[in-house]
XYZ file of C-alpha atoms in Angstrom:
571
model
C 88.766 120.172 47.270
C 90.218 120.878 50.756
C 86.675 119.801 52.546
C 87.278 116.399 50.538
C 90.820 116.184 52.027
C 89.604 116.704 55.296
C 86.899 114.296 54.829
C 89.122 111.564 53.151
C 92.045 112.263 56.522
C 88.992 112.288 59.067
C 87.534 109.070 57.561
C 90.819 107.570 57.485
C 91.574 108.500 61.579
C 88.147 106.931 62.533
C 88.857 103.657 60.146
C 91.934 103.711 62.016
C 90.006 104.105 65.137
C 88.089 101.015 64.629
C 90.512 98.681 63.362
C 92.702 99.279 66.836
C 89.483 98.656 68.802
C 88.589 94.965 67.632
C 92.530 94.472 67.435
C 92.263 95.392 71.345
C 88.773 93.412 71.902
C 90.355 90.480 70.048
C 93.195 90.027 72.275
C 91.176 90.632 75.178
C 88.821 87.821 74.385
C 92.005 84.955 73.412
C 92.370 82.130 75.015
C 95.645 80.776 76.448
C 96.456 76.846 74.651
C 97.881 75.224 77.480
C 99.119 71.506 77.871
C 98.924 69.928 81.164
C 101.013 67.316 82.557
C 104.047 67.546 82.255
C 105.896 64.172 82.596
C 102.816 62.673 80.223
C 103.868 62.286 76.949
C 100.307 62.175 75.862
C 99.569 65.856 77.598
C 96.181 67.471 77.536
C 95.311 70.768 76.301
C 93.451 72.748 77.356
C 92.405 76.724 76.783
C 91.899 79.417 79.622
C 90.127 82.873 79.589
C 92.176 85.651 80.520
C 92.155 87.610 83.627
C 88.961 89.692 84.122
C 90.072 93.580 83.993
C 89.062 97.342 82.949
C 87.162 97.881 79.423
C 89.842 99.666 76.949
C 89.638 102.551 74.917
C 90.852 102.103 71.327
C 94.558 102.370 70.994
C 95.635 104.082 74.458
C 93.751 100.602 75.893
C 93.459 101.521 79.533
C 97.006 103.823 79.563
C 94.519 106.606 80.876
C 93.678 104.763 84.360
C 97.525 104.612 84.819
C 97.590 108.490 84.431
C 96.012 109.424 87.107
C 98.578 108.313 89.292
C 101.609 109.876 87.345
C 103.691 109.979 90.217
C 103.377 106.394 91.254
C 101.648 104.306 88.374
C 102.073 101.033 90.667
C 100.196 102.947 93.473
C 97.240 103.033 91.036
C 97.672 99.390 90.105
C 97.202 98.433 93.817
C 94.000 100.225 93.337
C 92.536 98.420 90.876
C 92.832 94.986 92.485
C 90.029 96.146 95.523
C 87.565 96.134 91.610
C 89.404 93.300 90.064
C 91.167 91.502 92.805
C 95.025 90.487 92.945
C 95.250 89.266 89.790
C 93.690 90.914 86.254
C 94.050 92.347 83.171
C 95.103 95.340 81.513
C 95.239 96.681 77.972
C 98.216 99.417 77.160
C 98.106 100.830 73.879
C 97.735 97.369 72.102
C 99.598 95.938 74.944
C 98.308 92.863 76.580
C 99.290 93.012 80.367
C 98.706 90.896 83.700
C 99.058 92.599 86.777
C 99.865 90.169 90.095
C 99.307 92.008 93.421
C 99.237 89.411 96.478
C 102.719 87.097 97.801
C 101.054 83.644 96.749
C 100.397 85.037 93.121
C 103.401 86.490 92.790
C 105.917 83.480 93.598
C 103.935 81.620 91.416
C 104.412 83.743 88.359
C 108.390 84.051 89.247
C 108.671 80.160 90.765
C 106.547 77.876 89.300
C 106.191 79.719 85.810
C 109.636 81.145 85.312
C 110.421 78.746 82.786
C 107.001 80.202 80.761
C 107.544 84.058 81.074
C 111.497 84.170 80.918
C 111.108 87.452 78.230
C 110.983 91.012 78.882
C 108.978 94.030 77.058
C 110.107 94.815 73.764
C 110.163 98.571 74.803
C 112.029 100.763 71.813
C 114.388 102.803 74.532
C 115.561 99.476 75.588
C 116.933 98.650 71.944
C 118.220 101.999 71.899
C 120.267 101.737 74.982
C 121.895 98.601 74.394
C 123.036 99.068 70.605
C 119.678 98.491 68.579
C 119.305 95.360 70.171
C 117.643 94.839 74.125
C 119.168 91.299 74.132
C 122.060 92.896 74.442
C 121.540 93.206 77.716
C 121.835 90.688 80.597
C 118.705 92.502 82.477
C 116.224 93.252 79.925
C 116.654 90.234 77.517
C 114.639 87.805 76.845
C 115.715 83.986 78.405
C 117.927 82.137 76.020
C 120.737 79.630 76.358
C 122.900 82.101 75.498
C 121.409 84.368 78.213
C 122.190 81.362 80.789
C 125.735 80.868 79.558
C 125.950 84.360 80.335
C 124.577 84.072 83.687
C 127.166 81.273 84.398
C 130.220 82.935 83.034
C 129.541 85.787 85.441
C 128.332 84.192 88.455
C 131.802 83.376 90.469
C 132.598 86.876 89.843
C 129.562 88.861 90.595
C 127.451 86.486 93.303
C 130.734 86.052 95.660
C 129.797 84.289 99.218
C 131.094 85.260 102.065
C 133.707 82.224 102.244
C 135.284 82.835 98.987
C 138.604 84.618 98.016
C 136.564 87.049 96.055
C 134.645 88.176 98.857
C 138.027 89.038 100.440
C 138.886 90.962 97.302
C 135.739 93.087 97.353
C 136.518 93.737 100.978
C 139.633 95.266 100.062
C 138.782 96.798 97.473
C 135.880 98.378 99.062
C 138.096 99.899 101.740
C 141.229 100.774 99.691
C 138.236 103.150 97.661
C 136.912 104.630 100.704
C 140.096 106.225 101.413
C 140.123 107.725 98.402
C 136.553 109.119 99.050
C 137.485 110.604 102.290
C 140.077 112.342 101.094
C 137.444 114.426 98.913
C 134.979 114.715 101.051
C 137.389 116.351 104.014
C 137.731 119.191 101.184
C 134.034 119.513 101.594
C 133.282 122.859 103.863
C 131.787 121.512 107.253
C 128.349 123.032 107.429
C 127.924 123.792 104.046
C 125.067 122.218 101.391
C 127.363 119.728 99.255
C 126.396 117.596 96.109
C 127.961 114.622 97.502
C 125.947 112.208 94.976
C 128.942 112.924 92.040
C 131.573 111.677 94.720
C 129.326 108.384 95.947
C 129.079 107.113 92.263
C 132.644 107.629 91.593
C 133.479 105.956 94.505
C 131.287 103.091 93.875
C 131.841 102.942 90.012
C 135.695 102.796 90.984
C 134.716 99.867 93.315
C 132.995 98.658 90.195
C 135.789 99.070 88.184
C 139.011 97.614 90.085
C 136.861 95.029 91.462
C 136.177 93.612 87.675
C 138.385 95.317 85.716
C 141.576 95.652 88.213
C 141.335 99.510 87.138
C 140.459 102.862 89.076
C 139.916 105.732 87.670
C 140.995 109.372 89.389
C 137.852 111.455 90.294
C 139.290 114.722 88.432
C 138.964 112.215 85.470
C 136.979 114.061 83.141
C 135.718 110.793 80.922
C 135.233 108.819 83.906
C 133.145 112.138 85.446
C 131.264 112.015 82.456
C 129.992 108.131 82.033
C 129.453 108.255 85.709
C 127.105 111.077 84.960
C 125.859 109.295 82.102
C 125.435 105.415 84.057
C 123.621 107.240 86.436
C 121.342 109.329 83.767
C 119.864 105.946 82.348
C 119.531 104.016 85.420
C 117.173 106.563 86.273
C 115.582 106.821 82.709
C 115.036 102.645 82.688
C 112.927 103.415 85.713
C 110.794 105.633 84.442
C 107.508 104.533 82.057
C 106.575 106.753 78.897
C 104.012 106.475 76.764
C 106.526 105.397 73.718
C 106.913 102.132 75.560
C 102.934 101.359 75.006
C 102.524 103.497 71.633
C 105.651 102.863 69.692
C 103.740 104.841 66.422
C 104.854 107.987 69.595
C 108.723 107.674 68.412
C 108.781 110.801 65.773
C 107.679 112.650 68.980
C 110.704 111.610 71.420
C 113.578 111.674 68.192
C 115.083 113.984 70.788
C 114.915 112.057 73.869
C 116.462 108.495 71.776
C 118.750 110.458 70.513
C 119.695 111.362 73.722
C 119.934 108.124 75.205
C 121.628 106.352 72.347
C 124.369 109.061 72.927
C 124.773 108.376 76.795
C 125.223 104.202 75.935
C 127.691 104.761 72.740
C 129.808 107.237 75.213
C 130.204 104.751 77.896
C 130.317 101.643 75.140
C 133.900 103.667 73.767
C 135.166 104.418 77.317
C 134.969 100.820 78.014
C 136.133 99.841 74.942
C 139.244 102.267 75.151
C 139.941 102.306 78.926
C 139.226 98.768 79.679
C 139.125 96.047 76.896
C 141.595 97.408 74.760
C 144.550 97.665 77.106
C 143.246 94.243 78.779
C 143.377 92.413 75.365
C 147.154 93.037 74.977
C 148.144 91.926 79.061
C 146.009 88.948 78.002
C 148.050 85.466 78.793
C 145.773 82.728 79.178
C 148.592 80.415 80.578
C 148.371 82.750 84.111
C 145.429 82.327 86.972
C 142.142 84.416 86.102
C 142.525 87.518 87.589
C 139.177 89.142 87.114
C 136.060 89.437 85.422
C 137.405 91.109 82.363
C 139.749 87.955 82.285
C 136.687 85.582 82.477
C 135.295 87.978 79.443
C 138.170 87.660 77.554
C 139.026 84.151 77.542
C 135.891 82.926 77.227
C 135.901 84.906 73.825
C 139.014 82.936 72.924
C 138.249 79.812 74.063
C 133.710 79.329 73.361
C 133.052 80.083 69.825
C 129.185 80.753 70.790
C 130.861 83.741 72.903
C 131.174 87.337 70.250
C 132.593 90.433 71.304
C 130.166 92.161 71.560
C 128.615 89.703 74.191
C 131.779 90.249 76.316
C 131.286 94.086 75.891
C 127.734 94.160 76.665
C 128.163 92.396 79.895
C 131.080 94.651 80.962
C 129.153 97.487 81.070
C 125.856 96.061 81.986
C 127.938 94.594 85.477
C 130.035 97.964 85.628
C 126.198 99.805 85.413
C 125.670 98.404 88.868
C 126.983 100.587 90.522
C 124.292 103.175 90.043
C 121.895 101.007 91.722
C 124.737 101.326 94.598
C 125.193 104.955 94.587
C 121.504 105.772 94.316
C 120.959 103.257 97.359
C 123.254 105.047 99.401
C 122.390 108.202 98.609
C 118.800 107.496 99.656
C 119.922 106.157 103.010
C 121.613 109.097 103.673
C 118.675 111.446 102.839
C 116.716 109.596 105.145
C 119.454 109.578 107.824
C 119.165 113.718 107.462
C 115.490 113.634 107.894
C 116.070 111.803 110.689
C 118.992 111.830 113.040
C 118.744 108.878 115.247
C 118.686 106.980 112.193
C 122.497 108.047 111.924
C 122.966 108.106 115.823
C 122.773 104.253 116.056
C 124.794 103.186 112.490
C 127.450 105.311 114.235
C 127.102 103.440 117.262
C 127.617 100.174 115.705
C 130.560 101.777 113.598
C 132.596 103.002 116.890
C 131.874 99.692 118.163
C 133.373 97.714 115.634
C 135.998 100.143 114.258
C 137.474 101.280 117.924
C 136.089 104.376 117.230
C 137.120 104.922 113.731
C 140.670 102.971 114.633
C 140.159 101.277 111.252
C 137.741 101.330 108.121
C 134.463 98.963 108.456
C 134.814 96.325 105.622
C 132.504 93.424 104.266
C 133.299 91.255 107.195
C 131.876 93.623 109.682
C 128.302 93.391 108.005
C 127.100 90.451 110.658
C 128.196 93.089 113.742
C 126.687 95.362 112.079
C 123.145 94.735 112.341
C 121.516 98.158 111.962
C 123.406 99.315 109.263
C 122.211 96.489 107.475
C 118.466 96.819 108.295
C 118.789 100.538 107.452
C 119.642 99.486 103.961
C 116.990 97.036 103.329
C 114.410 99.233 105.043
C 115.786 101.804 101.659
C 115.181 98.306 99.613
C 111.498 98.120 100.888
C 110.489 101.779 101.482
C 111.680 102.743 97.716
C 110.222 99.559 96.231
C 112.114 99.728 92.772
C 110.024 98.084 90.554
C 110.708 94.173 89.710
C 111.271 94.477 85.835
C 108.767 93.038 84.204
C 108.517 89.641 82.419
C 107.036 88.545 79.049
C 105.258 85.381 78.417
C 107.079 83.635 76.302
C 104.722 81.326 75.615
C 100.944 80.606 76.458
C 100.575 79.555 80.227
C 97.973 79.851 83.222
C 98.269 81.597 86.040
C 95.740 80.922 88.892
C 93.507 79.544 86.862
C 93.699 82.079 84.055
C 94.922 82.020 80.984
C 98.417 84.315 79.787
C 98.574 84.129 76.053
C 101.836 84.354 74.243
C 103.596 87.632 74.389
C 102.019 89.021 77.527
C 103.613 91.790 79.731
C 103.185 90.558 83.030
C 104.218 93.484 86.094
C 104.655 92.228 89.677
C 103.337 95.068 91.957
C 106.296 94.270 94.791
C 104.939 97.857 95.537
C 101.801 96.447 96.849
C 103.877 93.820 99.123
C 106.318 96.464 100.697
C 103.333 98.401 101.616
C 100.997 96.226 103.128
C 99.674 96.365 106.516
C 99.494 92.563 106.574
C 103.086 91.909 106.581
C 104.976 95.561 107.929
C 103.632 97.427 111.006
C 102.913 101.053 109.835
C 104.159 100.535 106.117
C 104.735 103.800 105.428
C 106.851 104.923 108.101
C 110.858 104.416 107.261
C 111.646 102.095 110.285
C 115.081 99.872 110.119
C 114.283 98.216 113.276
C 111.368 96.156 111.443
C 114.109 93.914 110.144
C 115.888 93.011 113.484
C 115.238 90.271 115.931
C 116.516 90.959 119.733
C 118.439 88.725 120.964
C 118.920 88.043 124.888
C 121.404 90.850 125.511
C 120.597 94.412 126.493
C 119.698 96.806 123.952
C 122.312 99.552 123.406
C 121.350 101.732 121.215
C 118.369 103.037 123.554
C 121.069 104.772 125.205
C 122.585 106.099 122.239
C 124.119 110.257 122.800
C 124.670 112.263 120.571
C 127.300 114.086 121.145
C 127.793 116.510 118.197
C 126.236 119.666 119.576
C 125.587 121.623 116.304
C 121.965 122.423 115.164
C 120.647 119.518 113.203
C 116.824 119.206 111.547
C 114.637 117.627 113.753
C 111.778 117.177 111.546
C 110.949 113.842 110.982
C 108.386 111.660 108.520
C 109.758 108.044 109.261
C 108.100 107.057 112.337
C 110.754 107.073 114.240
C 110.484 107.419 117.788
C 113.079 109.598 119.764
C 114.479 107.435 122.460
C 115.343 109.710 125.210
C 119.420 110.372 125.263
C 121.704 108.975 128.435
C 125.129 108.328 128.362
C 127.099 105.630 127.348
C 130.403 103.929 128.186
C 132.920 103.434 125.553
C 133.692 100.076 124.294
C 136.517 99.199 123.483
C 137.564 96.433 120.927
C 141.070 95.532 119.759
C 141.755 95.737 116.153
C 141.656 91.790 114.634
C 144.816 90.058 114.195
C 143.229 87.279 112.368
C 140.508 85.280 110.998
C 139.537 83.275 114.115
C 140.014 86.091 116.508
C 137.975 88.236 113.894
C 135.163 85.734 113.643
C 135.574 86.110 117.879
C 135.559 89.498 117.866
C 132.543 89.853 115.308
C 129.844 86.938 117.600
C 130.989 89.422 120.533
C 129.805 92.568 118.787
C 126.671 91.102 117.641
C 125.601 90.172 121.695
C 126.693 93.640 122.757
C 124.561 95.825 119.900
C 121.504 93.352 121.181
C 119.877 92.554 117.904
C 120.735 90.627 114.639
C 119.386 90.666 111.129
C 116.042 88.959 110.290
C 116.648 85.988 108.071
C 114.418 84.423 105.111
C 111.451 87.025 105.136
C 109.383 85.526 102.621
C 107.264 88.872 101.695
C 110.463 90.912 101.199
C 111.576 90.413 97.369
C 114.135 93.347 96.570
C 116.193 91.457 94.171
C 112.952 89.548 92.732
C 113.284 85.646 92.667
C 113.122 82.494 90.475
C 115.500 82.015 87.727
C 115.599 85.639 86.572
C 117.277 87.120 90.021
C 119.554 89.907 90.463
C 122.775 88.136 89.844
C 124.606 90.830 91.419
C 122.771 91.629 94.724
C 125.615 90.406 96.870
C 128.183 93.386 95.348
C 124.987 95.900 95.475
C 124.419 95.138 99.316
C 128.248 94.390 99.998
C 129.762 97.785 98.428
C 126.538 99.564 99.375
C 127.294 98.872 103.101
C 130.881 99.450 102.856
C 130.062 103.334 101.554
C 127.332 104.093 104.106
C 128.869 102.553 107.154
C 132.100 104.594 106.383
C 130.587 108.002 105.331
C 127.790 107.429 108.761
C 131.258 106.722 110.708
C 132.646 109.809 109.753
C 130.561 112.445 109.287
C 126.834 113.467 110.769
C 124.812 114.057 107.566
C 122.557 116.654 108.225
C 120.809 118.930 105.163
C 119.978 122.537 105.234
C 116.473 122.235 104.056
C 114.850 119.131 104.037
C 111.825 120.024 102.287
C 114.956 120.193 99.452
C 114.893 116.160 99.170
C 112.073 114.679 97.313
C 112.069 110.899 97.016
C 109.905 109.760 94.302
C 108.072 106.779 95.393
C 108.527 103.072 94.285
C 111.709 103.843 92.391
C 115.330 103.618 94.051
C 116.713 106.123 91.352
C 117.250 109.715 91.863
C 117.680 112.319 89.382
C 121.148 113.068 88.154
C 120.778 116.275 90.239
C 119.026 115.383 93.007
C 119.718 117.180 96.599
C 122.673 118.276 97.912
C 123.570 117.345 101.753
C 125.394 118.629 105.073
C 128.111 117.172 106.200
C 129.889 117.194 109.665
C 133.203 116.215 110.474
C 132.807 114.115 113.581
C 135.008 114.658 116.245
């Protein structure tokens, strides 16, 4: 009797066995149905053969290739395309996948496709994270018209230009914050290892908060402390890959870990209900201007029937999540600023310059005279390479030539882009100055000093040459008195700091592109320049041990505990 059981479970497993290998070999060999021609109402069809790519093994597909590189799975995709080229195929779990490597491929997929492969991966953590249901989310849904209405409602708010009032609001906003933040960090002990990453996120989810919400939160808060904690707990675990996303028959074995997660988005789902929407609901009067996002929210729920609340809810915290992606920037700037001082030496040159030597807080409008500081933050952008999410097709397309069937995962290896030695001089060094021009002035910052004496780390991995120290002369510049003098005051900044910001660098993609791109990039780099120019500006961030900060590769998230840093009053 209990060989026969064992027989009956082992014939069973290899049925099983089979069955998942000509599900896998079936997909593998399906054509794409395309019609061609658009504006002909007659169009032809016609069928494509998929990508070329890697044999799979029954149900893991070809998961195992992917685990060799565990600590950088798009590191191992890049390797596949010198067997397979820039574009091919891969099979994960029962997964159908296209993997695009080069520039041309990739703006074609995003551009000229968009409209085909507007989904995203129907991954089981992302219904779990956004109540059951992925569409939830403004990120990680797939393309709809309610998804665009969405994206309309939100874009005056969260894609402010330079020109408008609300650019002027996150300005002020940005600074009024910082004072709160150096309050707490001057109780920090000079010299001393610090965990500064808990005071960055609160400062930028306050930013966050007053800027759509007109609310701030106290950072002794303990329920703001804790969905802080818990924004910046899943924006790391969204970047991360597990095996459940490929195998969902895996979930009995990570109950624990969706548990988990479910408990992180309820918590913040209540504070934001209770903190935010409730009180906002009663102060509601829809004969007075809009104030604010949360007013947008609101009154579109009165006044657009297609509008629910839990749409409005949803996009509250999916906008107020943003500032994770901040605080994790920053904090990765400043671990490369300890690793390497001069890094920090010329952001605080710009900073003096602009601020009168710390006269005044650096706001938004200083981000033009501030060259540096801005290519030190998209040299974080490109050196991290967070992963472009990927898209689904929601339909069947081609893509150069081959065809993408219905339902097809489709990852853009940006990765492969921000490493390349055909568009960055030594890739994988952290250099800001690859994003600057020099313009016809003299370049200060060769003659940078340092003039904080105490022992700092030396040690260096970002290929950044030492420029030998001389002194400089102190420039002075008066505080602004108003707009034209300030827009005086900034062109005369720019010519004395001797370089300005690239513009339009096609290979460079941080915030992806075509219809699906970050909608909030402009408060990401805005806030995330306010926080490091100010902290740079203040203090020299050193760390006691840098062998202490590990940067996982091709992800900007950090671990919730990640590495604590030194800071240093400057005088």
């Amino acid at each position: 009797m209990f060989f026969s059981v064992c027989y009956f479970i082992i014939g069973i497993g290899f049925v099983s066995i089979v069955i998942s290998y000509v599900l896998i070999i079936v997909k593998c060999k399906q054509k794409a149905t395309v019609r061609i021609g658009l504006s002909n109402p007659e169009k032809e069809i016609r069928k494509f053969v998929q990508a070329p790519g890697p044999q799979p093994w029954p149900i893991i597909g070809n998961l195992d290739l992917l685990g060799r590189f565990k600590c950088n799975p798009f590191e191992g995709l890049g390797a596949l395309t010198q067997q397979y080229g820039d574009i091919y195929s891969l099979t994960l779990g029962h997964s159908r996948c296209l993997v695009v490597n080069s520039l041309d491929l990739i703006r074609e997929v995003l551009n000229k496709n968009g409209k085909f492969i507007g989904g995203r991966p129907d991954f089981i953590r992302y219904h779990k994270l956004f109540g059951g249901d992925r569409n939830n989310s403004l990120a990680l849904c797939d393309w709809s018209h309610l998804q665009q209405k969405r994206r309309n409602l939100a874009r005056r708010h969260c894609s402010p230009r330079e020109s408008s009032p609300y650019f002027n609001k996150m300005s002020q906003i940005g600074c009024n914050e910082i004072n709160h933040l150096m309050r707490e960090l001057n109780k920090a002990q000079p010299g001393k290892p610090y965990d500064i990453k808990k005071l960055v996120l609160g400062a930028s989810a306050n930013m966050f908060c007053e800027y759509m919400c007109s609310i701030r939160f106290d950072y002794s808060d303990k329920e703001f402390r804790r969905i802080v904690r818990y924004f910046d707990e899943i924006f790391w675990e969204i970047n991360q890959g597990y095996s459940l996303d490929f195998l969902p028959w895996m979930l009995p074995f990570y109950k624990k870990h969706t548990q988990k997660i479910m408990k992180w988005s309820t918590t913040i789902r209540k504070f934001i209900l209770d903190r935010v929407i409730h009180q906002r609901e009663q102060m509601l009067d829809l004969d007075e201007p809009e104030n604010d996002f949360t007013d947008a929210l609101l009154r579109s729920l009165k006044e657009d029937l297609d509008v629910s609340r839990n749409t409005i809810i949803f996009m509250l915290e999916d906008f107020i999540g943003g500032h994770s992606a901040v605080g994790n920037l920053v904090m990765l700037a400043l671990a490369y600023i300890a690793k390497n001082p001069t890094i920090g030496r010329r952001i605080q040159h710009e900073a003096d310059i602009v601020s009168n030597k710390g006269s005044r807080l650096i706001n938004l409008h200083d981000m033009e005279a501030m060259p540096y500081t801005m290519a030190t933050i998209f040299e974080v952008l490109r050196y991290s390479s967070s992963p472009i999410v990927p898209h689904v097709a929601m339909e069947d397309t081609a893509i150069a030539g081959f065809g993408v069937t219905k339902g097809t995962i489709i990852f853009i290896n940006n990765y492969m882009l921000n490493m390349s030695e055909k568009y960055w001089n030594s890739p994988d060094h952290f250099e800001p100055k690859r994003f600057l021009d020099e313009t016809n002035k003299k370049n200060t910052w060769k003659t940078v000093k340092c003039n904080d004496h105490r022992r700092s780390s030396e040690a260096s991995d970002s290929g950044i040459e030492f420029e030998k120290e001389m002194d400089v002369h102190p420039i002075t510049i008066d505080k602004f008195s108003s707009t034209k003098n300030y827009k005086k005051y900034k062109k005369i900044s720019t010519e004395m700091c001797g370089y300005q910001l690239k513009k339009n660098i096609p290979h460079f993609l941080p915030f992806s592109i075509g219809k699906r791109t970050c909608i909030g990039q402009n408060l990401v780099r805005g806030f995330g320049f306010v926080l490091l120019a100010n902290i740079v500006q203040s203090y020299n961030v050193t760390s006691a041990d840098i062998s202490e900060i590990n940067i996982k590769q091709a992800s900007v998230a950090l671990p919730a505990n990640c590495f604590p840093l030194v800071l240093w009053p400057r005088t």
